[in-house]
Coordinates of C-alpha atoms in Angstrom, one line a residue:
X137 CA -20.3 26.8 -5.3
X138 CA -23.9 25.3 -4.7
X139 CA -24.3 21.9 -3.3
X140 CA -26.5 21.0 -6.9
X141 CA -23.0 22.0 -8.8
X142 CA -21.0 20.2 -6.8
X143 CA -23.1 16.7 -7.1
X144 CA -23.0 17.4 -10.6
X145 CA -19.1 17.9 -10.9
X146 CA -18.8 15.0 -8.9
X147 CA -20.3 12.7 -11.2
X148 CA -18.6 14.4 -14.3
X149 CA -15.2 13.7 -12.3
X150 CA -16.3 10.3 -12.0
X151 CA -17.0 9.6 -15.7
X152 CA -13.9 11.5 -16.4
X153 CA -12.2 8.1 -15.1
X154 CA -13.8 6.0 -17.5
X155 CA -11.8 7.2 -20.4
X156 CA -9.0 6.0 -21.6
X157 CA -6.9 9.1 -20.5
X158 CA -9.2 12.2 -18.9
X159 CA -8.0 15.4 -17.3
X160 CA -10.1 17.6 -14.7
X161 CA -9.4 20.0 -12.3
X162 CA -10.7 18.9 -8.5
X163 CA -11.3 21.8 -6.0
X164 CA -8.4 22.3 -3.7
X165 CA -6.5 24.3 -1.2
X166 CA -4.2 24.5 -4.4
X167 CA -4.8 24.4 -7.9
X168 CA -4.3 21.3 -9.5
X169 CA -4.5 19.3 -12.9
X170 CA -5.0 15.7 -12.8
X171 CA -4.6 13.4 -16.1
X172 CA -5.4 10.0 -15.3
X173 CA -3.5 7.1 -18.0
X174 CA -4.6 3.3 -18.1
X175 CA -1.1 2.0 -19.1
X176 CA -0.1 -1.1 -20.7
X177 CA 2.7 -3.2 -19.3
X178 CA 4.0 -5.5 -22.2
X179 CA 3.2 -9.5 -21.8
X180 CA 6.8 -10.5 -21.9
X181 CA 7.6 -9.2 -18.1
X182 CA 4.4 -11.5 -17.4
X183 CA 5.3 -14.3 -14.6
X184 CA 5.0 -17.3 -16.1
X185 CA 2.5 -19.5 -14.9
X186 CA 1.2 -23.1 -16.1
X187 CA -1.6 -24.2 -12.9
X188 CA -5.0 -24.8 -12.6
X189 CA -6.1 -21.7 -13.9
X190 CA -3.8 -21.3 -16.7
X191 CA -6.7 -21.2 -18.9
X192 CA -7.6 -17.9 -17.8
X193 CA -4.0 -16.8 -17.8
X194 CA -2.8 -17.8 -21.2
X195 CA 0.0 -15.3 -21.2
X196 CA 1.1 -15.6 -17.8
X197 CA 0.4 -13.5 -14.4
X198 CA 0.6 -9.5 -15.1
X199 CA 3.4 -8.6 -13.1
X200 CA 2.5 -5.1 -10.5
X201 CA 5.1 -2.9 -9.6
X202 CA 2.5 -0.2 -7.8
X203 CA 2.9 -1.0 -3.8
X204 CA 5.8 1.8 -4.2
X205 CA 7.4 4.1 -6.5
X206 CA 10.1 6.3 -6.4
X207 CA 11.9 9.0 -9.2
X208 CA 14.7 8.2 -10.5
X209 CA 15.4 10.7 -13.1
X210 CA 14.9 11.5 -17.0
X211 CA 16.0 9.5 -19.9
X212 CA 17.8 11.5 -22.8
X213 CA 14.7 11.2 -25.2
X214 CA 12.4 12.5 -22.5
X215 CA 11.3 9.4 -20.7
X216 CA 10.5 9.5 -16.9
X217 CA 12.3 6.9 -14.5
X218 CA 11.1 5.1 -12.1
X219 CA 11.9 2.7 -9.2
X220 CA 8.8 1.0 -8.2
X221 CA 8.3 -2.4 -6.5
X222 CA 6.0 -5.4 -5.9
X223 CA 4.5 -6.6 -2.4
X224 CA 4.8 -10.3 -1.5
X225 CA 4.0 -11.4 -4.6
X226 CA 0.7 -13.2 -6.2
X227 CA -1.1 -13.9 -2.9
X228 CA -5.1 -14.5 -2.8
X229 CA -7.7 -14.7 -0.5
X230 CA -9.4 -17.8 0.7
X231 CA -11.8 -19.0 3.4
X232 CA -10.4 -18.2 6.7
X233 CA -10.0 -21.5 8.6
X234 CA -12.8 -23.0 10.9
X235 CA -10.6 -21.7 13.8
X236 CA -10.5 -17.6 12.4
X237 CA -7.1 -17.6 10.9
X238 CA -6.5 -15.5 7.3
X239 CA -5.6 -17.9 4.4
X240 CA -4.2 -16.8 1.1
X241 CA -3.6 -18.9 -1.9
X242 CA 0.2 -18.2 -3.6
X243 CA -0.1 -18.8 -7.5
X244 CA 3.7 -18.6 -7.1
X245 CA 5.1 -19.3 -4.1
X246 CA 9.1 -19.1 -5.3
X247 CA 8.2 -15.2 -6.2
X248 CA 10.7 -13.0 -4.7
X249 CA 9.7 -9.5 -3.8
X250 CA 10.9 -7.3 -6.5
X251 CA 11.8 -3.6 -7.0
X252 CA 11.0 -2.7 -11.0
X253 CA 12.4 -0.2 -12.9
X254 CA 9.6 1.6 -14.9
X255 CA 9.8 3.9 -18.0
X256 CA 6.8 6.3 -18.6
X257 CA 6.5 8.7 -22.0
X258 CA 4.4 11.9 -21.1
X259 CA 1.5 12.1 -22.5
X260 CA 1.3 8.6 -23.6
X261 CA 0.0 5.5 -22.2
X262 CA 3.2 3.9 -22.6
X263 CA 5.0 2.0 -19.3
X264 CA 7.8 -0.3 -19.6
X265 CA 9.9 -2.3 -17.4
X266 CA 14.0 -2.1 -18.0
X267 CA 15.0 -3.8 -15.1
X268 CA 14.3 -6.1 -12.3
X269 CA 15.7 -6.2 -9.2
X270 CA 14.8 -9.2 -6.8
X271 CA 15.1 -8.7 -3.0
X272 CA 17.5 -10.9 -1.7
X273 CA 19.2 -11.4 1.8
X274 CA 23.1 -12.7 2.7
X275 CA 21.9 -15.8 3.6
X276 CA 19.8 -16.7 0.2
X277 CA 16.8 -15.0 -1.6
X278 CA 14.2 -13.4 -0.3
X279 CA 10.2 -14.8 -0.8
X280 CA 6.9 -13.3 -0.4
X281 CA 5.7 -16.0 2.4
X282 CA 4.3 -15.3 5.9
X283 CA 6.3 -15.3 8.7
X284 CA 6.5 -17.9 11.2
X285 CA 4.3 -17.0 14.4
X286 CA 6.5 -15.5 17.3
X287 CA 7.3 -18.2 19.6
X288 CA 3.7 -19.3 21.6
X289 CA 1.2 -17.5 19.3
X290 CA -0.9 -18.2 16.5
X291 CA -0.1 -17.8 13.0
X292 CA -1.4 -14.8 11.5
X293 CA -2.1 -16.8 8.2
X294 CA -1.7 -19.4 6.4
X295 CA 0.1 -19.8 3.1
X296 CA -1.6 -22.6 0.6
X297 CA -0.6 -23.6 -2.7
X298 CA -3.6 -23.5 -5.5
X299 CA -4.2 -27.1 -4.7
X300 CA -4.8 -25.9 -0.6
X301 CA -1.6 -27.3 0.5
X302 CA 0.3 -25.7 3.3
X303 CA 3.3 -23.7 2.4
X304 CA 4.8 -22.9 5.7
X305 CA 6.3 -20.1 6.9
X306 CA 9.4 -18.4 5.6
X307 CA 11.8 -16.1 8.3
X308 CA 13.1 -14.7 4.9
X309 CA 9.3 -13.5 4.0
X310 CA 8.8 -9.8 2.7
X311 CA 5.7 -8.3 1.9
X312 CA 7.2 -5.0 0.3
X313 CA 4.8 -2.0 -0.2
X314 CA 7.2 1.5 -0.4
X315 CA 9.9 2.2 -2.0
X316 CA 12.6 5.4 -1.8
X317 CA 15.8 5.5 -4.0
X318 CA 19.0 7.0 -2.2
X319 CA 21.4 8.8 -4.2
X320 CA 24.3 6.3 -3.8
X321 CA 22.1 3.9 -5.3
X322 CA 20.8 2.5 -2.5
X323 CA 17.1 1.9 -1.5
X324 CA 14.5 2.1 1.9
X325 CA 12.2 -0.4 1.8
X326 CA 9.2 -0.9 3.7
X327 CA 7.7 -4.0 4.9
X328 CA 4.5 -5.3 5.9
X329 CA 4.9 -8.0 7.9
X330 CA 7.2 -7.5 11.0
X331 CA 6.3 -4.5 9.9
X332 CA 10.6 -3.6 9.3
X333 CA 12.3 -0.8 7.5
X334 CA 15.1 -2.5 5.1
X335 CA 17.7 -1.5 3.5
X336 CA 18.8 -2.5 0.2
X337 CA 21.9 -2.5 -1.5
X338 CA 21.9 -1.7 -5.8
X339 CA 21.8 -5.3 -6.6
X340 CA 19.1 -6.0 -4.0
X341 CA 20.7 -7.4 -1.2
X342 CA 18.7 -6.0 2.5
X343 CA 22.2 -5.0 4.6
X344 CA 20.3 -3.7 7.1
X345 CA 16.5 -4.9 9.0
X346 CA 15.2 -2.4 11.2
X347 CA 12.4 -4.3 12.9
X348 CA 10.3 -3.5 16.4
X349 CA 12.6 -4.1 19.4
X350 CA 16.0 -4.3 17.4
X351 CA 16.5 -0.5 15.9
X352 CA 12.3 0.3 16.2
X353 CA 10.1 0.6 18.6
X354 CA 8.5 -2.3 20.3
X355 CA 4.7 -1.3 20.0
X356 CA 4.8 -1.8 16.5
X357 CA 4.6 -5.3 16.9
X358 CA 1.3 -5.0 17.8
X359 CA -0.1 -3.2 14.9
X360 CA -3.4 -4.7 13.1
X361 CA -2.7 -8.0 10.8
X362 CA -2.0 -7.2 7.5
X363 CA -1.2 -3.3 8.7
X364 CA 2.3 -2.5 9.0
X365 CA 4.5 0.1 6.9
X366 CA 2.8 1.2 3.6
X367 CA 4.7 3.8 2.9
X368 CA 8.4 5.0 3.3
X369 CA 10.3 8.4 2.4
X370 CA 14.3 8.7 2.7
X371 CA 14.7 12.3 4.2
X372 CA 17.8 14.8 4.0
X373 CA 20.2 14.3 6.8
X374 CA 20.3 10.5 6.8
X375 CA 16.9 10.4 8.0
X376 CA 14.1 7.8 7.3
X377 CA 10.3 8.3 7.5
X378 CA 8.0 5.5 7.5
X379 CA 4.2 5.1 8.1
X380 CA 2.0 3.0 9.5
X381 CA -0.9 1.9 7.1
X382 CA -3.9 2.5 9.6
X383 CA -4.2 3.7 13.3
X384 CA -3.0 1.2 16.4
X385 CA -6.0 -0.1 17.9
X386 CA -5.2 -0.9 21.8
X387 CA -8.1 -3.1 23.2
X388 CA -10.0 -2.8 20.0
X389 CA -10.4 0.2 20.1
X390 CA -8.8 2.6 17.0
X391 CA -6.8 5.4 17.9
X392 CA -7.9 8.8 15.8
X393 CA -4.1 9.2 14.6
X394 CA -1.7 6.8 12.8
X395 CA 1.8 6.6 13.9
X396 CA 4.9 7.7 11.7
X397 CA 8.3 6.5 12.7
X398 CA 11.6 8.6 12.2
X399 CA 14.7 6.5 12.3
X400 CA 18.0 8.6 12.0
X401 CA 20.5 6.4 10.5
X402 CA 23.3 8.2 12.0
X403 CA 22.4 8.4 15.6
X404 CA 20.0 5.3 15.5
X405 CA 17.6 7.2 17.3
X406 CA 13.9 6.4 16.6
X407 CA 10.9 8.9 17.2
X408 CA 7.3 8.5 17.3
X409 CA 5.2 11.2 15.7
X410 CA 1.2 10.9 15.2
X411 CA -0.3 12.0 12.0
X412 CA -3.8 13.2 12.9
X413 CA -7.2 11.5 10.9
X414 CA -9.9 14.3 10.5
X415 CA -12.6 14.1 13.5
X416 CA -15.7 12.9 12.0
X417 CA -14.7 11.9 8.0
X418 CA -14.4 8.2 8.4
X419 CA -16.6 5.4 9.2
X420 CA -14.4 3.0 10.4
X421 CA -10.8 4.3 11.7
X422 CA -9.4 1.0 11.5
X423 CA -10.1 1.2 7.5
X424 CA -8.2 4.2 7.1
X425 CA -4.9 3.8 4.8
X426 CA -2.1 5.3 4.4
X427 CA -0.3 4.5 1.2
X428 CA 2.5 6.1 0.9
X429 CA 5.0 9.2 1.5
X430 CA 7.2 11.0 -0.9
X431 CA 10.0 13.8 0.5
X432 CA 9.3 17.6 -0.3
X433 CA 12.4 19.1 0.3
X434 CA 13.1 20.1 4.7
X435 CA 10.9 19.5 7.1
X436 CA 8.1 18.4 4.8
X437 CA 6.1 15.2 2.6
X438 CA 3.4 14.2 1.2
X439 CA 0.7 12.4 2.7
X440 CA -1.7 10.0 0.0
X441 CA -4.3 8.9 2.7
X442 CA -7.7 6.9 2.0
X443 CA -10.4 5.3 3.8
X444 CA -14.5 4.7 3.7
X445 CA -16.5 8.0 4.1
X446 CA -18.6 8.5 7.0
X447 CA -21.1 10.7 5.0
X448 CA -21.2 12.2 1.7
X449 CA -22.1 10.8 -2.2
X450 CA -18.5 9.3 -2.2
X451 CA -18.0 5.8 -0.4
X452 CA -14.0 6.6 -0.2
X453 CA -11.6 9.7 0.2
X454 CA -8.6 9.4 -1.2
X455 CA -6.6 12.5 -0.8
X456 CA -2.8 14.2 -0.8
X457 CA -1.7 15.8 2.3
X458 CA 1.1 17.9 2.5
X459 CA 2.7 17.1 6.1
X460 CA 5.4 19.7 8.0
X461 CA 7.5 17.0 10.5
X462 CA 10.1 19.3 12.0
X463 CA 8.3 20.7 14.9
X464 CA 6.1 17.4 16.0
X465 CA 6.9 15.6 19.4
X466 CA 8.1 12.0 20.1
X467 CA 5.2 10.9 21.4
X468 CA 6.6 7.6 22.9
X469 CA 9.2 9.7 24.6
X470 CA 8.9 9.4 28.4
X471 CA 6.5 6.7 28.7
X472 CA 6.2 2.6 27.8
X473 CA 7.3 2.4 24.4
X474 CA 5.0 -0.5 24.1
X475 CA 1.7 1.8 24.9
X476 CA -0.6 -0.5 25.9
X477 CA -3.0 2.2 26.5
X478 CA -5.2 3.9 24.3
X479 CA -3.7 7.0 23.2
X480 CA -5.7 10.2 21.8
X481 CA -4.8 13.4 19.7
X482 CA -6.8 14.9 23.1
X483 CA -4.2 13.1 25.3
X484 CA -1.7 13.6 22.9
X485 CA -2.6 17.6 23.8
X486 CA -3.2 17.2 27.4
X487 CA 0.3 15.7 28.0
X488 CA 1.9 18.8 25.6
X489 CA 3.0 16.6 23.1
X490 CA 2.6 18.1 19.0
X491 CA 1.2 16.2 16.6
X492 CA 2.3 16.4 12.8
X493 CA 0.7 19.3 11.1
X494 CA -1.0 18.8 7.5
X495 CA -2.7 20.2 5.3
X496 CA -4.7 19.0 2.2
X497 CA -3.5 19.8 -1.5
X498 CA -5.6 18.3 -3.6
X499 CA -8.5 14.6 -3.8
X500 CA -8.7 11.9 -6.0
X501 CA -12.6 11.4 -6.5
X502 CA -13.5 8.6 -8.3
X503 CA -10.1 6.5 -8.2
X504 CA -11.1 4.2 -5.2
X505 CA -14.5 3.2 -6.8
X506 CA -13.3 2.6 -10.6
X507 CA -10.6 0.3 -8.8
X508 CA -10.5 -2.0 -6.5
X509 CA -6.8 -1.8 -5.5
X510 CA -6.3 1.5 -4.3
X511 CA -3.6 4.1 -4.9
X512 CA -0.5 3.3 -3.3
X513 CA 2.9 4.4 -4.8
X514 CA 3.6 8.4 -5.3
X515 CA 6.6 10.2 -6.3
X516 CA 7.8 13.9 -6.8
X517 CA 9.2 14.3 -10.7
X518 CA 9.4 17.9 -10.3
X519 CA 8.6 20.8 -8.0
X520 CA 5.5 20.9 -9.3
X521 CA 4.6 17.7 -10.5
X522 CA 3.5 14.3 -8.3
X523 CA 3.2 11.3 -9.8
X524 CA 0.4 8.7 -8.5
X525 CA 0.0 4.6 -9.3
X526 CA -2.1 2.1 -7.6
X527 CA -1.6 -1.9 -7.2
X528 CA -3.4 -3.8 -10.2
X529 CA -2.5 -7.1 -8.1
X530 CA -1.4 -8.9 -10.3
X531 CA -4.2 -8.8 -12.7
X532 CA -6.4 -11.3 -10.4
X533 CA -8.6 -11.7 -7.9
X534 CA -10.0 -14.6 -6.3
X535 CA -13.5 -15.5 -6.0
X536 CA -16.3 -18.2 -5.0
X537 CA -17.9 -19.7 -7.9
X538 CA -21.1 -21.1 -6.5
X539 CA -23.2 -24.7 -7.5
X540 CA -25.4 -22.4 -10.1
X541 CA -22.5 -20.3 -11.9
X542 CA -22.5 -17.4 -9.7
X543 CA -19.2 -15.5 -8.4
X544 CA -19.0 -14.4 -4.8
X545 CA -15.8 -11.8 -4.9
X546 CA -14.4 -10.1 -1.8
X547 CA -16.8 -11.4 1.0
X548 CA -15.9 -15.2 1.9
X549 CA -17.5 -14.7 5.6
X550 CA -20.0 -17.5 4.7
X551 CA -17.4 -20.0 4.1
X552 CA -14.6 -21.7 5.9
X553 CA -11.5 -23.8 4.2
X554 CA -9.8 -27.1 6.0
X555 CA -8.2 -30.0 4.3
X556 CA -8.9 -29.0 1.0
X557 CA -12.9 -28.3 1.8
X558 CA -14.7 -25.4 1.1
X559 CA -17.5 -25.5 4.1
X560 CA -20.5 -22.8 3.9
X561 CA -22.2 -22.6 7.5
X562 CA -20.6 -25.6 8.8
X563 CA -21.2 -27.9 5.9
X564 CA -19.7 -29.3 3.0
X565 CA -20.0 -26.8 -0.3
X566 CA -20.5 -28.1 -3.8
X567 CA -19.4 -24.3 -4.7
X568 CA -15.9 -23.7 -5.3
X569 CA -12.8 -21.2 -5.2
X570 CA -11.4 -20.2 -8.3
X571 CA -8.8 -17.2 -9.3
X572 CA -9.6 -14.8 -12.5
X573 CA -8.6 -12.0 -14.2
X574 CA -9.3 -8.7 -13.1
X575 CA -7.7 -5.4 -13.8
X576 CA -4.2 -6.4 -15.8
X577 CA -2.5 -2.7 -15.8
X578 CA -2.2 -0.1 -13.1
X579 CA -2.9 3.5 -13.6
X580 CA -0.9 6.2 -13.6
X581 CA -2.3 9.3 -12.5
X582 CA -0.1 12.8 -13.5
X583 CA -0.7 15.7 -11.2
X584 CA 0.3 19.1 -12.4
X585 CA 0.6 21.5 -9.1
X586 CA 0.3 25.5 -9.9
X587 CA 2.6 25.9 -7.6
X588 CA 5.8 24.7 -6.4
X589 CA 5.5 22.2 -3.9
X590 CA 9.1 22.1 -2.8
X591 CA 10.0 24.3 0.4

């Protein structure tokens, strides 16, 4: 295939997104149907909300079930089941402070993390919530609020209310973003902010907190803000498998692989395994994601991996990965769990130690420019077909509404927040923050494999 016919089936792929519901066939290492569905979650699951910006939200906050998802089975009439599950809740960025630290704005700050049961028709655009599950530990409910700061450190952010008062911190905070069902009704969550691996119980209640230093390893703790666990797959045998969302970055620098942990929950032993990142496709390694794994039968998952393109007519790659685990070494075995060096797949190989082997199944072009949350929740329905959804966040977004009517989204660099005062270079701004609506529904995305993709 010519490079004149690829451009030109790269922007048909593109506009294929566009549509309502489109179907194209991506080149691959297998072949692969891909039918992309705007769904509509009905108002009444809505959270209800009555602030300052209630105007633009007359029918509440869309709720988004997309950081995870997980099969659950298939309804009598046909319907497919899902588990899927919010992240901390309606969370939106600010200024940083004038000293550097992240600040988000909580629309509700009494949101409890929640895992979602979703019904989806084939071949429709119909998704529905029929139940709601919200996280909750012994000692009282859980919430979507930072954690306090470890004991003689800096908070990592700062949680405001929508009239820029200080929250807190909350020990009980969650920031969910995977989800995998167990057959005894149980659930693996995966957490953002410790980063932890919990374990739920069927009405929600986390029996067990895997965290780094009690159950995981300690170098975790020093992951990137804002990048723990993404994405979490239970595994035969009583064995967990969670990932990292980008690559450890020791002294700044990024490392060129992102680290998987494998907890067994009978032994309690924990290995390190490194997923390697493709020499030479990214821009930034610290911008590479990984947003979640889903279980293909021993020995294997899938891998949905994204990040900013180093060259190409794409600005993102957002791609499946199908990953073989069995024969990959504990890296951390042997040496300072805590790795304050800066390890390499190089020195991974020079010291003998395996890293996971993968290999790619099939892209997503287009999805990571039509949206601005990514893809983050996949699931197996059958041996041949994957099901995809990304995070509409709530259905908002927050932006900088400037003196003359303009919005500034994304990029608040310019600006710092203190006491309730929106600064730009130093100084006192007329221009101010607002929240409004942005993408209310997530998309589903229906991949139809030619072959099976169980082992």
């Amino acid at each position: 295939m010519n490079k004149r016919i690829c451009s030109l089936l790269s922007v048909l792929l593109f506009a294929a997104f566009l549509a309502l519901c489109s179907t194209y066939t991506p080149a691959a290492e297998m072949a692969v149907s891909i039918t992309a569905v705007k769904v509509k979650l009905e108002g009444k699951d809505n959270l209800p909300y009555s602030g300052k910006f209630a105007a633009d939200f007359p029918a509440g906050i869309p709720i988004s079930p997309g950081s995870g998802l997980s099969f659950r089975g298939k309804a009598e009439d046909g319907s497919w089941l899902f588990w899927g599950v919010t992240d901390r809740g309606p969370g939106f960025g600010v200024p940083d402070s004038p000293e550097g630290v992240r600040q988000k704005v909580y629309l509700s700050p009494s949101f409890s993390p929640s895992i979602i049961g979703l019904r989806y028709v084939p071949g429709s655009s119909e998704l529905t919530i029929d139940k709601s599950i919200s996280l909750s530990w012994k000692e009282g409910k859980a919430s979507g609020l930072p954690l306090p700061p470890p004991e003689g450190k800096k908070a990592e952010e700062i949680a405001l209310d929508e009239n820029f008062k200080a929250l807190g911190h909350d020990p009980r905070g969650i920031d969910s973003e995977g989800i995998s069902a167990s057959p005894d009704g149980s659930f693996w969550i995966c957490d953002e902010y410790r980063p932890s691996l919990l374990k739920a119980d069927s009405s929600g209640t986390i029996v067990k907190c895997l965290e780094p230093s009690r159950g995981l390893p300690s170098f975790l703790a020093g992951r990137g803000r804002n990048r723990g666990f993404e994405g979490v797959a239970a595994l035969p045998g009583g064995q967990v498998l969670a990932a990292l969302q980008s690559p450890l970055s020791p002294g700044g620098k990024p490392e060129d692989f992102v680290r998987f942990v494998l907890h067994d929950e009978g032994t309690g032993v924990c290995k390190t395994l490194a997923y390697p990142l493709e020499p030479g496709l990214y821009k930034d390694l610290k911008a590479v994601r990984i947003s979640d794994l889903a279980a293909v039968g021993e020995g294997h998952v899938l891998v949905l991996e994204h990040g900013p393109l180093a060259i190409g007519p794409r600005k993102r790659h957002t791609a499946i990965y199908l990953v073989e685990w069995g024969g990959a070494s504990d890296i951390a075995a042997g040496h300072d769990e805590k790795q304050a060096e800066v390890l390499s797949l190089k020195t991974l190989e020079e010291r003998g130690l395996k890293s996971l082997t993968k290999k790619k199944l099939c892209e997503l072009p287009g999805l990571s420019e039509l949206h601005e949350s990514y893809a983050e929740g996949m699931t197996l329905v059958d041996e041949r077909t994957l099901v995809v959804i990304d995070d509409s966040d709530f259905g908002a977004e927050s932006c900088i509404i400037t003196e003359d009517g303009r919005r500034i989204k994304g990029d608040h660099k310019a600006y710092t927040l203190s006491n309730g005062i929106i600064s730009h270079g130093g100084t006192p701004s007329k221009d101010r923050f607002a929240i409004v609506p942005a993408i209310p529904h997530p998309t589903v995305l229906v991949l139809k494999f030619s072959s099976p993709l169980r082992k």
